[in-house]
Short mmCIF file of C-alpha atoms in Angstrom, two decimals:
data_model
loop_
_atom_site.label_atom_id
_atom_site.label_comp_id
_atom_site.label_asym_id
_atom_site.label_seq_id
_atom_site.Cartn_x
_atom_site.Cartn_y
_atom_site.Cartn_z
CA MET A 1 98.06 98.54 123.49
CA ILE A 2 99.55 98.24 120.00
CA LEU A 3 96.97 97.51 117.30
CA GLY A 4 99.27 97.53 114.30
CA ILE A 5 102.77 98.27 113.06
CA GLY A 6 103.83 99.00 109.49
CA THR A 7 106.98 100.07 107.70
CA ASP A 8 107.93 100.86 104.13
CA LEU A 9 111.04 101.81 102.21
CA ALA A 10 110.62 103.83 99.00
CA ASN A 11 113.21 104.64 96.37
CA ILE A 12 113.24 108.41 95.77
CA GLU A 13 114.60 107.97 92.22
CA ARG A 14 111.72 105.62 91.39
CA ILE A 15 109.23 108.20 92.67
CA GLN A 16 111.00 110.89 90.61
CA GLY A 17 110.71 108.68 87.52
CA THR A 18 107.00 108.18 88.18
CA LEU A 19 106.53 111.94 88.62
CA ASP A 20 108.40 112.56 85.36
CA ARG A 21 106.39 109.96 83.49
CA PHE A 22 102.87 110.51 84.89
CA GLY A 23 103.01 113.96 86.52
CA ASP A 24 99.64 115.23 87.73
CA ARG A 25 97.94 111.91 87.00
CA PHE A 26 100.16 110.25 89.62
CA ARG A 27 100.03 113.17 92.07
CA ASN A 28 96.24 113.44 91.94
CA ARG A 29 95.69 109.69 92.29
CA VAL A 30 97.92 109.21 95.32
CA PHE A 31 98.33 112.51 97.20
CA THR A 32 95.86 114.94 98.75
CA ASP A 33 95.92 118.61 97.78
CA THR A 34 97.60 119.42 101.10
CA GLU A 35 100.32 116.83 100.52
CA GLN A 36 100.90 118.14 97.01
CA ARG A 37 101.21 121.75 98.20
CA LYS A 38 103.74 120.69 100.84
CA ALA A 39 105.83 118.66 98.39
CA GLU A 40 105.83 121.30 95.66
CA ARG A 41 107.15 123.93 98.11
CA ARG A 42 110.12 121.77 99.10
CA ARG A 43 113.57 121.75 97.54
CA ASP A 44 113.49 117.92 97.42
CA VAL A 45 110.09 117.45 95.79
CA ALA A 46 110.56 113.76 94.96
CA GLY A 47 111.94 113.01 98.43
CA THR A 48 108.92 114.63 100.05
CA TYR A 49 106.54 112.60 97.88
CA ALA A 50 108.57 109.42 98.52
CA LYS A 51 108.30 109.85 102.31
CA ARG A 52 104.54 110.31 102.04
CA TRP A 53 104.28 107.31 99.69
CA ALA A 54 106.16 105.21 102.25
CA ALA A 55 103.90 106.53 105.04
CA LYS A 56 100.76 105.50 103.16
CA GLU A 57 102.20 102.03 102.51
CA ALA A 58 103.25 101.69 106.16
CA CYS A 59 99.85 102.86 107.39
CA SER A 60 98.02 100.37 105.19
CA LYS A 61 100.21 97.61 106.63
CA ALA A 62 99.56 98.78 110.19
CA LEU A 63 95.84 98.66 109.41
CA GLY A 64 96.39 95.01 108.50
CA THR A 65 95.25 95.27 104.92
CA GLY A 66 98.00 96.58 102.71
CA LEU A 67 96.63 98.56 99.79
CA ARG A 68 93.65 96.35 99.09
CA MET A 69 90.21 95.74 100.52
CA GLY A 70 88.97 99.19 99.55
CA ILE A 71 91.64 101.50 100.99
CA ALA A 72 92.39 104.34 98.60
CA TRP A 73 95.71 106.18 98.58
CA LYS A 74 94.00 109.41 99.57
CA ASP A 75 92.29 107.70 102.54
CA MET A 76 95.66 108.14 104.27
CA ALA A 77 97.36 111.54 104.36
CA VAL A 78 100.36 113.10 106.09
CA THR A 79 100.46 116.65 107.38
CA ASN A 80 102.94 118.29 109.71
CA LEU A 81 102.55 120.08 113.01
CA ARG A 82 104.20 123.51 113.34
CA SER A 83 107.13 121.70 114.98
CA GLY A 84 107.58 119.64 111.80
CA GLN A 85 106.34 116.42 113.38
CA PRO A 86 104.42 114.35 110.81
CA VAL A 87 100.83 113.39 111.57
CA MET A 88 98.82 110.67 109.79
CA HIS A 89 95.15 111.26 109.04
CA VAL A 90 92.76 108.58 107.84
CA THR A 91 89.38 108.97 106.13
CA GLY A 92 87.04 106.76 104.15
CA TRP A 93 87.63 103.03 104.29
CA ALA A 94 90.89 103.45 106.23
CA ALA A 95 88.99 105.27 108.99
CA GLU A 96 86.33 102.55 108.98
CA ARG A 97 89.01 99.86 109.29
CA LEU A 98 90.70 101.78 112.12
CA SER A 99 87.37 102.08 113.94
CA LYS A 100 86.74 98.33 113.66
CA MET A 101 90.25 97.56 114.98
CA THR A 102 89.86 99.81 118.00
CA PRO A 103 88.52 98.07 121.12
CA ALA A 104 85.50 99.56 122.88
CA GLY A 105 86.45 102.16 125.45
CA HIS A 106 89.67 103.05 123.58
CA GLU A 107 90.76 105.71 121.13
CA ALA A 108 93.18 105.01 118.28
CA ILE A 109 96.35 107.06 117.99
CA ILE A 110 98.44 106.79 114.82
CA HIS A 111 102.14 107.48 115.30
CA VAL A 112 104.23 108.08 112.17
CA THR A 113 107.87 108.85 111.63
CA LEU A 114 109.56 109.65 108.32
CA THR A 115 113.18 109.78 107.24
CA ASP A 116 115.17 109.90 104.05
CA ASP A 117 118.76 109.41 102.96
CA HIS A 118 118.97 109.63 99.20
CA PRO A 119 118.01 107.45 97.41
CA TRP A 120 115.80 106.02 100.17
CA ALA A 121 112.76 107.29 102.04
CA GLN A 122 111.38 105.32 104.96
CA ALA A 123 108.31 105.43 107.17
CA PHE A 124 107.18 103.64 110.31
CA VAL A 125 103.60 103.67 111.55
CA VAL A 126 102.41 102.39 114.90
CA ILE A 127 98.72 102.34 115.74
CA GLU A 128 98.06 102.50 119.47
CA ALA A 129 94.80 102.04 121.37
CA ARG A 130 94.58 104.20 124.52
CA PRO A 131 91.83 103.85 127.09
CA ILE A 132 89.42 106.77 127.01
CA THR A 133 89.58 108.50 130.38
#
């Protein structure tokens, strides 16, 4: 069963401007250490950050809250499997919200997909509840 769906479109040039203007202050407020290490290793640093920004926005929408009600940017984080597939992790208030959304006898699975085509980065998040077997 689908518990929530979210999408977001981020402008890579806007993220680059924010990185130029605020640097570490922006990075440290929004992105986990793991996300920062990933982005800083990439050729398209701003594009990598923009995709993760969009994923966090999309996840907050799928959780039904947007970025309010206590969700912090770092409560949602994207990592990648060895295959490159992105994976969304939630902690803190986002994890609490996810737990409350999930029906008894089910586990929540967060699906995320990311794409970019300069100057745009886009993310889709679908939260699924699967029966625990």
